[in-house]
Short mmCIF file of C-alpha atoms in Angstrom, two decimals:
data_model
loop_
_atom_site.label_atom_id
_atom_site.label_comp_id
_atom_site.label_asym_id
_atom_site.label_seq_id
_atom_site.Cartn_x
_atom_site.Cartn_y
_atom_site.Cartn_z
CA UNK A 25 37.49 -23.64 106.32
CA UNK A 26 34.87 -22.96 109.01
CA UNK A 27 36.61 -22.95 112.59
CA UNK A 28 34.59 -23.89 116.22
CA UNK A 29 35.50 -20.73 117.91
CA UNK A 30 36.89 -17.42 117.76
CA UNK A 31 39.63 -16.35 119.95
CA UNK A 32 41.67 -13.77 118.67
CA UNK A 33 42.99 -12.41 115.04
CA UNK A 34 46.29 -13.33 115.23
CA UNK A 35 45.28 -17.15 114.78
CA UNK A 36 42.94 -16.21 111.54
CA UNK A 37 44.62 -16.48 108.21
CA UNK A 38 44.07 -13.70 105.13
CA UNK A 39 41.81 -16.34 103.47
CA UNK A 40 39.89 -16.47 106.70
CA UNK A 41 39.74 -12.54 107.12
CA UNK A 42 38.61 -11.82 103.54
CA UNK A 43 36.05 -14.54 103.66
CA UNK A 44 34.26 -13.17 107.26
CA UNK A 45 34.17 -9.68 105.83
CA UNK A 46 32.93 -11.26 102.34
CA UNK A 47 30.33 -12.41 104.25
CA UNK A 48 28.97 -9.54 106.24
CA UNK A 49 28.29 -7.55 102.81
CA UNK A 50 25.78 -9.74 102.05
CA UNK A 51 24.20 -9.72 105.82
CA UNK A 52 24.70 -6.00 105.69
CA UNK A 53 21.77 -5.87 102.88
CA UNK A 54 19.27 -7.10 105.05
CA UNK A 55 19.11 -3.98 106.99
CA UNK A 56 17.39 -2.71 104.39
CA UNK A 57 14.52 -5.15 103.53
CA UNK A 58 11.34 -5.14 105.20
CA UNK A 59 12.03 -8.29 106.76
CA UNK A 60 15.44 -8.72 108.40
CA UNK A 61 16.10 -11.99 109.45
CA UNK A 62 17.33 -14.97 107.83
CA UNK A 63 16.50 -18.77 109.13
CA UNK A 64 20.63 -19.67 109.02
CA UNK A 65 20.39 -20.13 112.95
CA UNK A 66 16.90 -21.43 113.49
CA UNK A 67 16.68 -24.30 116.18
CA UNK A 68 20.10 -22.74 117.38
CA UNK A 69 20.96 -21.48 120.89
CA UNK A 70 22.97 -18.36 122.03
CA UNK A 71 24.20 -17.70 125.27
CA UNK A 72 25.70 -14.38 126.44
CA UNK A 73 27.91 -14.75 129.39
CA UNK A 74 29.47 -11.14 130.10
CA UNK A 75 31.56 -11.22 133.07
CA UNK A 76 32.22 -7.09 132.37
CA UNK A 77 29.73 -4.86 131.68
CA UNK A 78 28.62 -3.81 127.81
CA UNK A 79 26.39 -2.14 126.39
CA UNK A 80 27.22 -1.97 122.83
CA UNK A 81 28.75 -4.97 122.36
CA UNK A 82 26.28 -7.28 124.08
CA UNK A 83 23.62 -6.02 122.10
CA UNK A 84 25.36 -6.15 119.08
CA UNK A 85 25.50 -10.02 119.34
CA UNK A 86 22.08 -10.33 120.60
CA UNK A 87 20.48 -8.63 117.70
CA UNK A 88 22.99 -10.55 114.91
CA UNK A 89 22.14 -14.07 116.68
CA UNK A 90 18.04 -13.31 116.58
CA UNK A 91 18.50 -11.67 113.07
CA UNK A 92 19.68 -14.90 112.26
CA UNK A 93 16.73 -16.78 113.92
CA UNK A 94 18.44 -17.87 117.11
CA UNK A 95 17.08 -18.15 120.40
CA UNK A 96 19.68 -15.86 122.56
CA UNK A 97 20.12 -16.24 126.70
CA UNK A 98 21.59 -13.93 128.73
CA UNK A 99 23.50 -15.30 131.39
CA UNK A 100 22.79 -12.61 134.63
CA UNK A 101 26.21 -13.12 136.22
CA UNK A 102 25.47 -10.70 138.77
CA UNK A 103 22.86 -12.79 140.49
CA UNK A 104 24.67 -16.27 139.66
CA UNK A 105 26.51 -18.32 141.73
CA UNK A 106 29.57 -17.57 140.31
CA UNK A 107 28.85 -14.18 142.81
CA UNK A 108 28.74 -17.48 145.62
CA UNK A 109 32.35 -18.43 144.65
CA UNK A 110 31.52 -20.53 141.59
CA UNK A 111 34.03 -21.32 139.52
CA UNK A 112 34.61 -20.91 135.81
CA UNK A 113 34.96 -24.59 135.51
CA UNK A 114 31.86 -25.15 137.48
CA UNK A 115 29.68 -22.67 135.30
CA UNK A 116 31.05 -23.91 131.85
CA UNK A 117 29.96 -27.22 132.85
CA UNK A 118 26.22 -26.34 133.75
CA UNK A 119 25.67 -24.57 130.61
CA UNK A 120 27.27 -27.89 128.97
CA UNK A 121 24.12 -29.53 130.32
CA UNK A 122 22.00 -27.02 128.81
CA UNK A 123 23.35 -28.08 124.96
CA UNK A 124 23.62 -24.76 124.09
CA UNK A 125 25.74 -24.12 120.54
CA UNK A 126 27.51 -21.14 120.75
CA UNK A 127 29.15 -19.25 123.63
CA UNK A 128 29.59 -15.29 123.17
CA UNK A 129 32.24 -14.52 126.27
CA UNK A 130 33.50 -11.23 127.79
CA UNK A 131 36.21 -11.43 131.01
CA UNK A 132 38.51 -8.97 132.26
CA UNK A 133 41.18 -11.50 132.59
CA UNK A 134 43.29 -12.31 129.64
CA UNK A 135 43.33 -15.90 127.74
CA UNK A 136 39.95 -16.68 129.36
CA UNK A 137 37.90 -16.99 126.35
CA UNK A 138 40.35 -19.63 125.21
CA UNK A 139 39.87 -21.77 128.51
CA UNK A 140 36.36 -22.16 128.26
CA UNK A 141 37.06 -23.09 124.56
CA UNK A 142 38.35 -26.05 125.71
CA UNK A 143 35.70 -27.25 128.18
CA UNK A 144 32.92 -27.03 125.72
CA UNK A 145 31.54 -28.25 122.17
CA UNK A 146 30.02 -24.85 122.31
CA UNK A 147 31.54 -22.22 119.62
CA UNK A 148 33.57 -19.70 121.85
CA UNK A 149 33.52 -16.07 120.30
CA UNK A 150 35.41 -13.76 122.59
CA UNK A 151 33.49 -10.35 123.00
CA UNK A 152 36.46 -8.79 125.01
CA UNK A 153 39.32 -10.23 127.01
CA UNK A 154 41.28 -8.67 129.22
CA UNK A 155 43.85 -6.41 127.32
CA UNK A 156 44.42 -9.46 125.15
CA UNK A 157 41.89 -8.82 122.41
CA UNK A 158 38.70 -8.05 120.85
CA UNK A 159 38.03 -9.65 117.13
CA UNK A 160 34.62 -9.02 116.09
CA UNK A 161 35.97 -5.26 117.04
CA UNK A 162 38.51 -5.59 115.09
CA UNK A 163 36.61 -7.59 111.81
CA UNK A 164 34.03 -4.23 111.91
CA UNK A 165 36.46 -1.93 111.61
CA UNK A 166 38.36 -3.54 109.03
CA UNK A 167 35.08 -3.57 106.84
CA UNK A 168 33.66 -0.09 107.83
CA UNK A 169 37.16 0.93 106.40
CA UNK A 170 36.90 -1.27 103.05
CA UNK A 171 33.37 0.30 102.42
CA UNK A 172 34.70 3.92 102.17
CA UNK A 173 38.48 2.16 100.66
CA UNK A 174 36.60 -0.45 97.92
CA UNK A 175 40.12 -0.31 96.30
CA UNK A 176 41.66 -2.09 99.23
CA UNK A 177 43.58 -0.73 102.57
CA UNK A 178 46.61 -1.29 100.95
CA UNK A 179 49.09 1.83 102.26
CA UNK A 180 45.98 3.84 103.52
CA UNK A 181 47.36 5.21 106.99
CA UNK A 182 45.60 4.79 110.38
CA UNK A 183 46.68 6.69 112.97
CA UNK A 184 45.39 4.93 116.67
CA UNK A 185 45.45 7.62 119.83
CA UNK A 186 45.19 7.03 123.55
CA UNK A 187 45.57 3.93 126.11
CA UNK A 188 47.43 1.13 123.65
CA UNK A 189 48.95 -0.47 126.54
CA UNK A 190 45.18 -1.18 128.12
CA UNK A 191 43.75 -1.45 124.83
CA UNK A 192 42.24 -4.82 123.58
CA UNK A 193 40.95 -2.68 120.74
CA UNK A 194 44.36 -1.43 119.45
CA UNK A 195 45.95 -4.72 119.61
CA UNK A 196 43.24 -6.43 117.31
CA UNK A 197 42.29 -3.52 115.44
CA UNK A 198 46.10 -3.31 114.53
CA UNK A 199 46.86 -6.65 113.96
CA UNK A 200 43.93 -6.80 111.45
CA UNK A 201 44.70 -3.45 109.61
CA UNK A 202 48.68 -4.97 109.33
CA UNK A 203 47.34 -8.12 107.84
CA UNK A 204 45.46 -6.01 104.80
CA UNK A 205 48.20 -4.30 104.07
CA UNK A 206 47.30 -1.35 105.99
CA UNK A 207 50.05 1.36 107.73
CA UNK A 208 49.87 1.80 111.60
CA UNK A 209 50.83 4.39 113.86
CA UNK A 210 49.83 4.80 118.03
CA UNK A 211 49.97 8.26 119.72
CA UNK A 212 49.47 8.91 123.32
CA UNK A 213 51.36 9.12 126.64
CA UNK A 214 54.68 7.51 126.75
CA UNK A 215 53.61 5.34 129.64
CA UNK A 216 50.53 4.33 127.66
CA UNK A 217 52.20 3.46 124.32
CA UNK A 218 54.40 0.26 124.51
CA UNK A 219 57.79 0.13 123.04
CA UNK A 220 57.79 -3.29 122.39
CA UNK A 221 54.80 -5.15 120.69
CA UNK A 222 54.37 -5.09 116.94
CA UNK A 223 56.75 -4.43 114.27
CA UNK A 224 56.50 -1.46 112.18
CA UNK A 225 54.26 0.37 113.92
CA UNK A 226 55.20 3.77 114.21
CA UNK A 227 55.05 5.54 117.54
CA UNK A 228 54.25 8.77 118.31
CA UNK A 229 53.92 10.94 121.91
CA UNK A 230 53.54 14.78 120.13
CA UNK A 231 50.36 15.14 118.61
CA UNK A 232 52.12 17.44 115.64
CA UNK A 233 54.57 15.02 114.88
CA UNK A 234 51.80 12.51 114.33
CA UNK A 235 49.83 14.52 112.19
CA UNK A 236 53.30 14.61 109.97
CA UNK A 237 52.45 11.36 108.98
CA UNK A 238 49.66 12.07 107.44
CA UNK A 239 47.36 10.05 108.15
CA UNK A 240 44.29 9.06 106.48
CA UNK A 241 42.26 8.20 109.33
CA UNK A 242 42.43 8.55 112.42
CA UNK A 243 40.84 6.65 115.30
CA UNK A 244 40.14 7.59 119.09
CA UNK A 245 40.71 4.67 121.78
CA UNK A 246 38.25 5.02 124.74
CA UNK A 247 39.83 6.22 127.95
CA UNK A 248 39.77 3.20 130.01
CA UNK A 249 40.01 4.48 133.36
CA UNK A 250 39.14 1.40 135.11
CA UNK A 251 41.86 -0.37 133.88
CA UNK A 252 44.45 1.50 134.98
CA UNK A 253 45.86 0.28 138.28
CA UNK A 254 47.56 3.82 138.29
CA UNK A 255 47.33 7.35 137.05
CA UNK A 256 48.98 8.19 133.73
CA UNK A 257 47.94 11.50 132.96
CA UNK A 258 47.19 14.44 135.23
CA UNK A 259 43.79 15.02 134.76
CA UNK A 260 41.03 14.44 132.06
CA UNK A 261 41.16 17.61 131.21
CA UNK A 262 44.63 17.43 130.51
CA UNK A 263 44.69 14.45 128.43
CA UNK A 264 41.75 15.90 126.00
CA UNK A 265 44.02 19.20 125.70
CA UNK A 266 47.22 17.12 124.70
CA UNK A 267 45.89 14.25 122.99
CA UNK A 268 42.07 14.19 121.98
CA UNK A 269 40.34 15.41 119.19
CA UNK A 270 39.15 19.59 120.01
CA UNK A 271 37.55 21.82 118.15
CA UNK A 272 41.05 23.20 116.84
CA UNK A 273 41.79 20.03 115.64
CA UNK A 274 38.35 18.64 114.02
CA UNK A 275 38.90 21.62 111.84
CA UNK A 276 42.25 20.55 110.46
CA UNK A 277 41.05 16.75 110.32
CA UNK A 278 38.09 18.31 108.47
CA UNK A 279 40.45 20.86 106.28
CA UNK A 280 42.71 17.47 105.20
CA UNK A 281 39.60 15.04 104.82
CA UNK A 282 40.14 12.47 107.37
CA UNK A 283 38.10 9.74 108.72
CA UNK A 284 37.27 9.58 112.50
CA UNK A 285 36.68 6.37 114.06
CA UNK A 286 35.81 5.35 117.34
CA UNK A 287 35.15 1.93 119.38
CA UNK A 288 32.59 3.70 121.19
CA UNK A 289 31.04 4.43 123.80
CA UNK A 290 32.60 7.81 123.55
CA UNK A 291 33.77 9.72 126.83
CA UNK A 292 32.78 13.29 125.28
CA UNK A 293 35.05 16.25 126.20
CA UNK A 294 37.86 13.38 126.37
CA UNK A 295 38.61 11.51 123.42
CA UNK A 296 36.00 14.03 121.53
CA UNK A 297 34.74 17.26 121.40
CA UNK A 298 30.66 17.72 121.05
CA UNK A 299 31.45 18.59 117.31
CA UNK A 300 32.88 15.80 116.43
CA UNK A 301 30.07 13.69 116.85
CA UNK A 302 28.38 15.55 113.86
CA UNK A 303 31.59 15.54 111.75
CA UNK A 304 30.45 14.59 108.32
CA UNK A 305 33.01 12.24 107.96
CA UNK A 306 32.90 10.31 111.55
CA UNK A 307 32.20 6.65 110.88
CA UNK A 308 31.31 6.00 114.17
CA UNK A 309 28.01 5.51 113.38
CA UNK A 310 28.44 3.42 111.01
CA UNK A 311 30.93 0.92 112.97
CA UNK A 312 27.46 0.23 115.02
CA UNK A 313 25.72 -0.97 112.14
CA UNK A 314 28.78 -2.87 110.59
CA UNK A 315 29.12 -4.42 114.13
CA UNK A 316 25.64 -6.31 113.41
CA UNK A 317 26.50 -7.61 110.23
CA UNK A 318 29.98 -8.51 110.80
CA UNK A 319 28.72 -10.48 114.13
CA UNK A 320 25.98 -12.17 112.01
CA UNK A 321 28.63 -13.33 109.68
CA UNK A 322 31.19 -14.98 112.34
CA UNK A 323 27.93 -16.72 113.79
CA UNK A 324 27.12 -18.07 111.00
CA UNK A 325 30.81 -18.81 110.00
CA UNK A 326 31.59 -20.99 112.98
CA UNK A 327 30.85 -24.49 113.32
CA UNK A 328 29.96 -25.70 117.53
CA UNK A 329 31.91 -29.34 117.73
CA UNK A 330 30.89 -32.02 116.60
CA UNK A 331 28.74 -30.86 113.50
CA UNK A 332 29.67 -31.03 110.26
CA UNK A 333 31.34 -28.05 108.40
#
C-alpha cells in the first residue's frame, strides 16, 4: 500500500488517508517519552530543497526526519547555482548523484513537485506548491480535528475564511475534510472565493450569513499578500474589520464553543486579534505539534524506488 512520493490528496485513497493518520497516533506518543526518536530511518538521507521561504514547515520536516534517525540536508538555494541560471533538471540530477532517499520540495510554481518526481528514485513529498496544494498541511489538520472529534468528522462543519483562490491550504485542507465526510464552507472577498472548484462547498461573502451555518469550527487562511499579482481588498485594516476574527467576534465563537484553527504563521491584527491567540479553544498550537507526527508518519510511510515495500 506504501506509495514513492507524495504529491497531492486528491490522488490518496480513504484507505490511504486513515492509514497515515493511524500512523501518526502512535508517533505522536513519543513526544512524551524521555527519549524521542525511533531508528525507522537510520542510515537514511533527507534533503530539504525549499525554493520559497518557511519557517514552520521546513522545520517541521527536519525535526520528524531526525526524530526518526535520519540524517537531514538542507539544500541553501539562495547561494546555489540554480541563483546562476541552473535548471531544475540540472539540480535534480546532482542530488541524484548524491543517493539521497527522500526529497521534501517547496516551489511557488504549480505541478513542480510532480516533475521532479519523475527524475528521481528519491521519495518526492511536496511541502507547498504553488496554489496547487499542500498535503502534509492538510493530513495535520485532518488529525488535530479527529483528536478533539474521536467519533469521526462525519457532518462536523468547517467553515474556511480568507484568500481560497491563492490558497494551497484550502484546496487540500478541503479536499481532505470532504473525503471524511466532513461539511465545507469558504468565506471571504468575492474576488478571492472561486465559483467554480469543488462541489458542495458552500460559499459565503457576508460574514453573518456564514455564521448561519453554524459552524463547528472555523479556520483562518493566512493573508498571502505576496501572491496576489493585484489588490483585492482596500486595506489590511479593512479586510480584518470585514472578514477576520476581532474581539467582537472571538466572543461569539467563544459564547457558541467553536474551534479556531490556523495554518500559521499568523498575520496578527489580520486574520486574528491578540486575544485569540489565548482562546482556550484555538488549536493552533496544537496543529504544530500534530505537524511533527503526521510528517514522521508519511516519512516513514513512503517507499524511495526501487526498495521493497
Amino acid at each position: 500500500m506504501a506509495r514513492k512520493d507524495l504529491l497531492d490528496i486528491s490522488s490518496l485513497s480513504r484507505e490511504e488517508i486513515d492509514l497515515l493518520l493511524g500512523q501518526a497516533v502512535p508517533f505522536k506518543e513519543l513526544f512524551t517519552r524521555s527519549v524521542k526518536k525511533v531508528p525507522a530511518l537510520k542510515g537514511k538521507s533527507v534533503l530539504m530543497l525549499f525554493y520559497e521561504p518557511s519557517t514552520r514547515t521546513h522545520s517541521s520536516f527536519e525535526v520528524a526526519a531526525k526524530r526518526l534517525s535520519a540524517d537531514v540536508t538542507n539544500f541553501d538555494v539562495p547561494h546555489s547555482s540554480v541563483v546562476k541560471g541552473e535548471s531544475v533538471r540540472e539540480t535534480i540530477e546532482t542530488l541524484q548523484a548524491m543517493r539521497t532517499d527522500y526529497i521534501v520540495v517547496r516551489h511557488g510554481r504549480s505541478s513542480l513537485p510532480a516533475m521532479i518526481a519523475g527524475m528521481t528514485k528519491a521519495s518526492v513529498i511536496n511541502a507547498g506548491d504553488g496554489a496547487h496544494a499542500h498535503p502534509t498541511q492538510a493530513l495535520l489538520d485532518a488529525f488535530t480535528l479527529q483528536e478533539v472529534y474521536p467519533e469521526g468528522l462525519a457532518g462536523r462543519k468547517v467553515l474556511v475564511i480568507g484568500d481560497i483562490l491563492h490558497s494551497r491550504v484550502a484546496r487540500s485542507t478541503s479536499t481532505i475534510l470532504k473525503r471524511l465526510d466532513a461539511q465545507v464552507a469558504y468565506l471571504g472577498p468575492g474576488s478571492l472565493v472561486p465559483k467554480s472548484g469543488p462541489e458542495n462547498i458552500a460559499r459565503f461573502t457576508n460574514y453573518e450569513e456564514a455564521m448561519k451555518w453554524k459552524p463547528d469550527v472555523v479556520y483562518l487562511l493566512r493573508v498571502q499578500m505576496e501572491r496576489q499579482d493585484v489588490q483585492f481588498f482596500p486595506s489590511l485594516r479593512e479586510y480584518h474589520r470585514v472578514y477576520g476574527i476581532t474581539e467582537e467576534r472571538l466572543k461569539r465563537i467563544d459564547g457558541e464553543g467553536l474551534w479556531l484553527m490556523h495554518p500559521g504563521p499568523v498575520n496578527r491584527g489580520v486574520e486574528l486579534c491578540d486575544g485569540a491567540m489565548d482562546y482556550s479553544r484555538s488549536l493552533i498550537n496544537r496543529q504544530v505539534e500534530n505537524g511533527i507526527a503526521v510528517r514522521m508518519a508519511v516519512l516513514y510511510w513512503l517507499k524511495p524506488g526501487g526498495e521493497e515495500s
